[in-house]
Short mmCIF file of C-alpha atoms in Angstrom, two decimals:
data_model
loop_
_atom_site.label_atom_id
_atom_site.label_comp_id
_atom_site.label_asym_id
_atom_site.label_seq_id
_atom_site.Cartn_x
_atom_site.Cartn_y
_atom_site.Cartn_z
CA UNK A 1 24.19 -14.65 1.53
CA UNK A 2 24.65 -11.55 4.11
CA UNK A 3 20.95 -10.45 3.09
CA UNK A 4 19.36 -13.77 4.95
CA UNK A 5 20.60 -12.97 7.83
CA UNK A 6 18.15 -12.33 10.22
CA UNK A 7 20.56 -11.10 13.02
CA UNK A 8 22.14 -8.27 10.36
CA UNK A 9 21.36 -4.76 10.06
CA UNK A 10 18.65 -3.77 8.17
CA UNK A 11 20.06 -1.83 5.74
CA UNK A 12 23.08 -3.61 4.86
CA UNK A 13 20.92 -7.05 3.85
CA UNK A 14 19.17 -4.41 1.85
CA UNK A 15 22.08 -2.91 0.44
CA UNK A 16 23.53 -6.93 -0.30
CA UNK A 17 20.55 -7.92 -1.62
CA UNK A 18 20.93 -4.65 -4.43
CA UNK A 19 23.96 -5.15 -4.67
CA UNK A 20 23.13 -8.56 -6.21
CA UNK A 21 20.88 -7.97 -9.00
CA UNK A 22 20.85 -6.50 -12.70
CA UNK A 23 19.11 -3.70 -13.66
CA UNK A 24 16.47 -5.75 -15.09
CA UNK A 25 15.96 -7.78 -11.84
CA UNK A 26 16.04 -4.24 -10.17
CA UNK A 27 12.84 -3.17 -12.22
CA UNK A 28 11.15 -6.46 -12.11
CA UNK A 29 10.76 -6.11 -8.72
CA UNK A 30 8.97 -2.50 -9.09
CA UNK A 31 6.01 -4.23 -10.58
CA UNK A 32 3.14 -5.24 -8.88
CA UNK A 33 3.38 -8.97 -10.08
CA UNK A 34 7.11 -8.87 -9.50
CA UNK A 35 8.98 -12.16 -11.37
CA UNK A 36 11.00 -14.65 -9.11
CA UNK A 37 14.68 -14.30 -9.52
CA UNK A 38 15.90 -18.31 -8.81
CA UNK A 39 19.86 -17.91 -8.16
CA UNK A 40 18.94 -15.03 -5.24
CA UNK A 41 15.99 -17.64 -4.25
CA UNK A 42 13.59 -14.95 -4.63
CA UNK A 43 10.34 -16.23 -5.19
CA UNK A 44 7.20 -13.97 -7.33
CA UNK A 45 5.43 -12.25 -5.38
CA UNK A 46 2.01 -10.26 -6.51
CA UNK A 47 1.52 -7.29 -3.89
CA UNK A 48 -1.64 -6.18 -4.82
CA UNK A 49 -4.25 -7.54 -2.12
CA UNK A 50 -7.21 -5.79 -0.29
CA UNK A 51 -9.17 -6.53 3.52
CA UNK A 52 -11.43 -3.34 3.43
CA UNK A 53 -13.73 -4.89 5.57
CA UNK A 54 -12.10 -8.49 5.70
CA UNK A 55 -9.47 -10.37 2.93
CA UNK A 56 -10.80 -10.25 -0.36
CA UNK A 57 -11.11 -12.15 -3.38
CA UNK A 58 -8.95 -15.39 -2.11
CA UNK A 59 -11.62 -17.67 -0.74
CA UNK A 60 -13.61 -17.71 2.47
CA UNK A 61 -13.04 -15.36 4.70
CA UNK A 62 -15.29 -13.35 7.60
CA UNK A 63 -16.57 -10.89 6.19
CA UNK A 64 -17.22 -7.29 8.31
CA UNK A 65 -19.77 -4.69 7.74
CA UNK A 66 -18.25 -2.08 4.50
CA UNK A 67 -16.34 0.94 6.14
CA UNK A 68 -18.73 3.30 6.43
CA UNK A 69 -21.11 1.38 8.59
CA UNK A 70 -18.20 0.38 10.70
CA UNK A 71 -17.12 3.77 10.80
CA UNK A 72 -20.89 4.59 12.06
CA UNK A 73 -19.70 2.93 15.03
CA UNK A 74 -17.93 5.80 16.62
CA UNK A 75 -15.42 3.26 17.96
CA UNK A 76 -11.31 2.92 17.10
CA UNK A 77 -10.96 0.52 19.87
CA UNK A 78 -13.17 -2.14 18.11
CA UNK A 79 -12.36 -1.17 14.80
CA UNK A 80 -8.84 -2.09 15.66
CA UNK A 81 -9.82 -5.03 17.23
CA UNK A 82 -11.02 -5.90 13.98
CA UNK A 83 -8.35 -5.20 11.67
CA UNK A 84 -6.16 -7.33 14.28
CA UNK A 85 -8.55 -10.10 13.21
CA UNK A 86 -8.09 -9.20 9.83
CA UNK A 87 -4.56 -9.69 9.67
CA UNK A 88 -4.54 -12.79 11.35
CA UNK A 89 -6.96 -14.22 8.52
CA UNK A 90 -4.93 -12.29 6.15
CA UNK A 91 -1.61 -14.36 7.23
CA UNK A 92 -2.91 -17.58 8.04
CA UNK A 93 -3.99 -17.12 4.24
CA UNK A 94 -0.75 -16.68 2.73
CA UNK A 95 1.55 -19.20 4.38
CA UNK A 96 -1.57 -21.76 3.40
CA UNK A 97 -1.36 -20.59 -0.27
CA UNK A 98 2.43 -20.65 0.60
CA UNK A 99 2.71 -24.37 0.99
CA UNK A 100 0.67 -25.21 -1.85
CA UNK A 101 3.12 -23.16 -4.10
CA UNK A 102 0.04 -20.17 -4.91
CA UNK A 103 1.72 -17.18 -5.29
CA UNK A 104 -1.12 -15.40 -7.51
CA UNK A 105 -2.60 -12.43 -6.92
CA UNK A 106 -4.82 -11.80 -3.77
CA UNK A 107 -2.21 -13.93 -1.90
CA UNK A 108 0.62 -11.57 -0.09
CA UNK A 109 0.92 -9.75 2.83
CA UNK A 110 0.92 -6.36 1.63
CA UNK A 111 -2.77 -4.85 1.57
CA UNK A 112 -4.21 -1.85 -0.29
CA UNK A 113 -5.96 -0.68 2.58
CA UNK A 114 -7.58 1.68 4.42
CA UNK A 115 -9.34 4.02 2.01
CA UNK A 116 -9.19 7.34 3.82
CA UNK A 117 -10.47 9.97 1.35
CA UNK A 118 -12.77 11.93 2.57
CA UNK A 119 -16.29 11.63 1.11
CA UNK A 120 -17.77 14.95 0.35
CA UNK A 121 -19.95 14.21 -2.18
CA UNK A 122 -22.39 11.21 -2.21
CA UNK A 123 -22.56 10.82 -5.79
CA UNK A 124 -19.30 9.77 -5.77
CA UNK A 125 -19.02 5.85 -6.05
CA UNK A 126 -16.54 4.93 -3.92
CA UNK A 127 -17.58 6.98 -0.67
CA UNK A 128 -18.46 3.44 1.17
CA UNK A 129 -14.88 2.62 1.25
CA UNK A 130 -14.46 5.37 3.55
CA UNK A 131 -15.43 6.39 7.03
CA UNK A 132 -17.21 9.40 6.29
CA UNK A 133 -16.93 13.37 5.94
CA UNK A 134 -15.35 14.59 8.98
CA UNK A 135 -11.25 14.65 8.50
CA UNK A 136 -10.68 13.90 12.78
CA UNK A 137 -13.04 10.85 12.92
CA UNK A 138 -11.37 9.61 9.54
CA UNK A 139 -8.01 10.23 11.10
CA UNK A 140 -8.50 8.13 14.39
CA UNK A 141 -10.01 5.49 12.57
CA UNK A 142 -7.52 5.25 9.90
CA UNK A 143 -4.77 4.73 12.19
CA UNK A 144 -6.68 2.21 14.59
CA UNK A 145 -7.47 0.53 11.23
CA UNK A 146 -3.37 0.37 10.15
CA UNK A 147 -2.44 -0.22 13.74
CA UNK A 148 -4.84 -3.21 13.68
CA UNK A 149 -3.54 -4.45 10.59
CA UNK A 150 0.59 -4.11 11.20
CA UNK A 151 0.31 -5.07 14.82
CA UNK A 152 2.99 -4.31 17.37
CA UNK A 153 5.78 -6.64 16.66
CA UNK A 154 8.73 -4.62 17.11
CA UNK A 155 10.61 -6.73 14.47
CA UNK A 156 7.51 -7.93 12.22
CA UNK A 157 4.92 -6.62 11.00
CA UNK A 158 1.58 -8.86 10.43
CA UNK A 159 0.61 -7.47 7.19
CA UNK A 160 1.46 -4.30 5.56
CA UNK A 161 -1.04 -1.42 5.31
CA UNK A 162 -1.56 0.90 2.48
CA UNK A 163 -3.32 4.89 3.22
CA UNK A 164 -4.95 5.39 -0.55
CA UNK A 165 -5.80 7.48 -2.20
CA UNK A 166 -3.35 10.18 -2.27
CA UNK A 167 -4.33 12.82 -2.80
CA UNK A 168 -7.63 14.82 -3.06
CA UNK A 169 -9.46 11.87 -4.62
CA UNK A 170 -12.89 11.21 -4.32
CA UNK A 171 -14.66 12.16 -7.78
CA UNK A 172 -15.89 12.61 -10.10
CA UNK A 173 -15.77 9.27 -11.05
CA UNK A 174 -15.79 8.69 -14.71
CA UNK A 175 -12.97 11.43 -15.19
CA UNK A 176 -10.88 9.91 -12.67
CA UNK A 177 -8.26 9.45 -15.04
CA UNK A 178 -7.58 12.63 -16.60
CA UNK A 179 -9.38 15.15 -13.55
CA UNK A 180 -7.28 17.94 -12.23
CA UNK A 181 -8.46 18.32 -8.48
CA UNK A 182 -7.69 21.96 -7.39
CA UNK A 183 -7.85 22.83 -4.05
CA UNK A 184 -6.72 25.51 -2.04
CA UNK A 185 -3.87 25.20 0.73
CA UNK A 186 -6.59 26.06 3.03
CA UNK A 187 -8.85 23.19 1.93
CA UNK A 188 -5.38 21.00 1.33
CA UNK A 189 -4.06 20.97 4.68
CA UNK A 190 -7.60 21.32 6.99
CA UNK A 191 -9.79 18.48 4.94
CA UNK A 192 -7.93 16.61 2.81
CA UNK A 193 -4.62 15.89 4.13
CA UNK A 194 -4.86 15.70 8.03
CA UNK A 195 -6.08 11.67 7.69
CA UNK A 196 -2.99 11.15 5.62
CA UNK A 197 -0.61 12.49 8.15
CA UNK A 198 -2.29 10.86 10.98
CA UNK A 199 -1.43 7.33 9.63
CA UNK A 200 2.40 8.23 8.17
CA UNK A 201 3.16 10.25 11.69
CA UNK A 202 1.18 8.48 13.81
CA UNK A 203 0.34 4.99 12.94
CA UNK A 204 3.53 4.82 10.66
CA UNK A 205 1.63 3.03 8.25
CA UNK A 206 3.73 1.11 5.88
CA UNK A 207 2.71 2.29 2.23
CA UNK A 208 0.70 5.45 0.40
CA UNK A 209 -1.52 4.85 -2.43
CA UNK A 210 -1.52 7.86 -4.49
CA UNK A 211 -4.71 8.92 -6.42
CA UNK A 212 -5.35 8.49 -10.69
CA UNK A 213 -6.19 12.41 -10.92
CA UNK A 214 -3.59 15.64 -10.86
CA UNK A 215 -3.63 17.73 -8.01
CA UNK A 216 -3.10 21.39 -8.79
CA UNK A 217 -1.53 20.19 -12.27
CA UNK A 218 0.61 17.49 -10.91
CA UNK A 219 -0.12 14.12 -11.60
CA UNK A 220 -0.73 12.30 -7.96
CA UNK A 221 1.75 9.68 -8.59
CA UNK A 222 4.53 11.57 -10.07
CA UNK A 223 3.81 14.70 -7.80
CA UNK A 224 6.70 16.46 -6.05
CA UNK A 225 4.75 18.64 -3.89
CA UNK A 226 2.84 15.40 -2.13
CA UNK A 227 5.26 12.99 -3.00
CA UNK A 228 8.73 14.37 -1.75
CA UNK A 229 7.79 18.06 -0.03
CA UNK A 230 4.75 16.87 1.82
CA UNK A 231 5.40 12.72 2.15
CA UNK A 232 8.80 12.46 2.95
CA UNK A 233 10.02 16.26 3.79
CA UNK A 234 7.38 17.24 6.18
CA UNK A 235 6.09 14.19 7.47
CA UNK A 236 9.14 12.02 7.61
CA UNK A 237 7.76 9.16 5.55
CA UNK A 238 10.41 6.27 5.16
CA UNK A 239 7.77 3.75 3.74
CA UNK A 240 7.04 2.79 -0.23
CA UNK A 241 4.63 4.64 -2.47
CA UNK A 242 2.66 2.49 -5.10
CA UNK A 243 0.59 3.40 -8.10
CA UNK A 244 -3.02 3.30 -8.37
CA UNK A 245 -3.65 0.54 -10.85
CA UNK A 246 -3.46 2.25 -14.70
CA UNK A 247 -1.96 5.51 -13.22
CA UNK A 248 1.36 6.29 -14.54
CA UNK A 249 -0.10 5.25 -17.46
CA UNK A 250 -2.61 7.88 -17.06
CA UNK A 251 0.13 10.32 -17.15
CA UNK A 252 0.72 10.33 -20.63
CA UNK A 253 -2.56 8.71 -22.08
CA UNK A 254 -4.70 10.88 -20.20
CA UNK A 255 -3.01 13.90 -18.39
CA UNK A 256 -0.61 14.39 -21.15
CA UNK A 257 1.97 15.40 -19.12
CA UNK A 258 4.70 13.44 -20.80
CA UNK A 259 4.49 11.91 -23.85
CA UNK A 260 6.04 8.52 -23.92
CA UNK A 261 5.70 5.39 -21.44
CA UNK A 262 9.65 5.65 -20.75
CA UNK A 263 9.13 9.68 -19.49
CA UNK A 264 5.98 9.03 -17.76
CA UNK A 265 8.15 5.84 -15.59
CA UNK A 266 11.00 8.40 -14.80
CA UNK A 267 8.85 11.22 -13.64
CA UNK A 268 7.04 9.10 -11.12
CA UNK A 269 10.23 6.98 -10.22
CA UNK A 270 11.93 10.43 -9.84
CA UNK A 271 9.53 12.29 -7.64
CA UNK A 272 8.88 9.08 -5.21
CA UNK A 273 6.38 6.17 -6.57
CA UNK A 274 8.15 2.96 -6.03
CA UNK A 275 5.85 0.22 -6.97
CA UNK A 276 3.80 0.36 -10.27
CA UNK A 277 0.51 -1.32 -10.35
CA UNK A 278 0.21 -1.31 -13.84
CA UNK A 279 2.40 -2.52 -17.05
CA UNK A 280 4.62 1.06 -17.69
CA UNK A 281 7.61 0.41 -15.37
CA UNK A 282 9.57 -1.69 -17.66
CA UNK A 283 10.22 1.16 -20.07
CA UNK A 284 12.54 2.34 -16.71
CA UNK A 285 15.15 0.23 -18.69
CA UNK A 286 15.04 2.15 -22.02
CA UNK A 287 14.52 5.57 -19.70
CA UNK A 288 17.95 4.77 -18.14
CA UNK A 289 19.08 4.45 -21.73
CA UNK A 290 17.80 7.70 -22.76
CA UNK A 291 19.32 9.82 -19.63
CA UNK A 292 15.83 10.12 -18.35
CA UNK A 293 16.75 8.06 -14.49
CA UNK A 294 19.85 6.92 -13.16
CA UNK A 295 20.25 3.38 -11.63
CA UNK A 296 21.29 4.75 -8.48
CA UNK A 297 17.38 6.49 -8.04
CA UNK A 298 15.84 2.90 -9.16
CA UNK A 299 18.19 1.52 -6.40
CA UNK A 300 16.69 3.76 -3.74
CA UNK A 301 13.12 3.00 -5.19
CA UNK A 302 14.15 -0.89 -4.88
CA UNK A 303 15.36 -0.19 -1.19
CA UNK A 304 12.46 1.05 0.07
CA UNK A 305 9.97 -1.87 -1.63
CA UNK A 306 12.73 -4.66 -0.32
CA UNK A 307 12.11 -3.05 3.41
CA UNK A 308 8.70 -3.92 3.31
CA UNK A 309 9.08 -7.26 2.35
CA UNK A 310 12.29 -7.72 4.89
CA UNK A 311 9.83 -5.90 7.55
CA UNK A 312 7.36 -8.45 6.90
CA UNK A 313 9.89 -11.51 7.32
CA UNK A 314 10.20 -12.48 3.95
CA UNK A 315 13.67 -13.35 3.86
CA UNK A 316 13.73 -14.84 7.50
CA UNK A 317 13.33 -18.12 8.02
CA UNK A 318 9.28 -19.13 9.11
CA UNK A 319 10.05 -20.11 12.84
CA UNK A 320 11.43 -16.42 13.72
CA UNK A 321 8.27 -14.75 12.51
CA UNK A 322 5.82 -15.22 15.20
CA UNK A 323 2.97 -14.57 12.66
CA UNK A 324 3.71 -17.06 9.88
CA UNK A 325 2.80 -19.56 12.91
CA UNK A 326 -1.01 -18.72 13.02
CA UNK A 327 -3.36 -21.40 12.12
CA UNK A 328 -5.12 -21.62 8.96
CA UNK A 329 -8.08 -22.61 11.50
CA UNK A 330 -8.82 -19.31 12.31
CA UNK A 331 -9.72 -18.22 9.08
CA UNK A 332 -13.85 -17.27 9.39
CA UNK A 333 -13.76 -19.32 12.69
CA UNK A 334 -16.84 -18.59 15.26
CA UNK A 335 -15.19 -16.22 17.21
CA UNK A 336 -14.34 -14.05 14.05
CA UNK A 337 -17.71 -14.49 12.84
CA UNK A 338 -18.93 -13.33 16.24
CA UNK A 339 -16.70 -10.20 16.81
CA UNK A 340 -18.35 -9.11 13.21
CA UNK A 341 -21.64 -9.32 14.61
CA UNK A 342 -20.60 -7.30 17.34
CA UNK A 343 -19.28 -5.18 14.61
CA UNK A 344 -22.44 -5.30 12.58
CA UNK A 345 -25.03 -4.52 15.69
CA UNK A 346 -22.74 -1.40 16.91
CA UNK A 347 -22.92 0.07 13.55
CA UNK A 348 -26.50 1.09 13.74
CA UNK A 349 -27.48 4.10 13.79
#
């Protein structure tokens, strides 16, 4: 099959590999814990993973201060020195869960990381996934972070990053789910945005989180101002957009925007989120039915979730991906453990 061939273009494996699947294959792949599909040899894969400040939840692993202390630091060289180390734990980790047939959650290469919000107000109870207040410190450390993390493979990347949340996201908490965060252009494009297009521009990070609440009356992940003008007119972006987990159901459950499961998958879908992390993007099959999304804008959603995974060599074969050849050994090995401390003591303040 044309799409396992390593030494063909990257769209036309992409376009084969489409071109190969029904419309329910197409969707079942736009789902976080996306099914296998056997006669393609596709095997599941669940993309939701996290290495804030090391892997999470999937065993041992070294474990580095939480983002704002490292971000205390005042130092993008280190910080990317870490996320390097990150990544290699982060691979070594799959291909070991790999060969023991674990393909459960916690387990893939593409991580929901950095968390690049900016943290205004400290009753807000996710401000320690950030680095802070200031939108240029955020920025540089964002994209050594996702630098770190993808490495510089020309053909490979080590793991996938993921800039979250997108956009204006950081409280109040408990209406997270049904807040409409309005903000100024002013505000927009000098505090809460600049971080965001540091990574897409600069780091090119792979994948964009975006955020449970509405922004200015558009729900975050079905929002064609920061989904299509601002993501992929202005700044280029030629990554995948997922969900926040629960949100485009969240857009008619608690925004009320739309009113059924089937419009709330089509108006996301249409305006740019690719993956769901959540349970509403199977209704895309009954939306097609009711005129709501044609296959064709599924396809392109597909196509940009299938470069991801052909970015990170999933469909090449393990001894042409220099990264799938790192040693499980290095997982929380003494010099990891040591480069944390380092991490640890220059976080101080």
């Amino acid at each position: 099959m044309l799409f396992r061939k390593p030494d063909v273009a990257l769209e036309e494996r992409i376009s084969d590999l489409i071109s190969r699947m029904t419309l329910e294959e197409k969707i079942s792949q736009m789902v976080y814990n996306s099914r296998a599909i056997p006669h393609l040899g596709i095997e599941e894969y669940n993309w939701w993973n996290e290495c804030l400040h090391g892997v999470g939840r999937a065993g041992i692993a070294t474990v580095f201060p939480q983002a704002i202390g490292m971000a205390a630091a005042f130092n993008a060289e280190l910080l990317e020195e870490v996320a390097s180390v990150i990544a290699d734990e982060a691979r070594a980790k799959h291909h070991e869960a790999a060969r023991h047939g674990d393909r459960e959650i916690y387990k893939g290469l593409t991580y929901w990381t950095p968390t690049i919000n900016i943290f205004r107000d400290p009753r807000w109870g996710r401000g320690q996934e950030t680095y802070g207040e200031d939108p240029h410190l955020t920025s540089e450390l964002g994209k050594a972070f996702v630098k770190g993390l993808q490495g510089d493979d020309p053909q490979h990347m080590k793991i996938a990053a993921c800039a979250k949340h997108f956009a204006v996201h950081s409280g109040p908490e408990g209406l997270r789910h049904s807040f409409d965060a309005t903000s100024n252009p002013k505000d927009l494009y000098e505090t809460y945005l600049p971080a965001f297009r540091a990574l897409v521009t600069e780091a090119k990070v792979e994948s964009v989180m975006g955020a449970y609440n509405r922004t200015n009356g558009e729900p975050c992940c079905a929002s064609p101002t920061l989904l299509q003008k601002i993501l992929r007119e202005y700044w280029e972006f030629d990554g995948h957009v997922v969900s926040d987990c629960g949100a485009i159901h969240d857009i008619h459950a608690n925004h009320k925007v739309t009113e059924t499961p089937e419009e709330s998958a089509a108006l996301a879908v249409n305006n740019g989120c690719d993956l769901n992390c959540g349970r509403v993007y199977p209704a895309l099959a009954d939306a097609v039915d009711q005129g709501l999304i044609s296959e064709e804008t599924i396809d392109k959603a597909l196509s940009r979730l299938l470069q991801t995974k052909f970015r990170l060599g999933m469909f090449d074969p393990a001894e042409s991906v220099p990264h799938a050849q790192i040693p499980y050994e290095v997982v929380a090995s003494e010099k990891h453990r040591s480069l944390a401390k380092k991490m640890a003591q220059e976080s101080m303040v």
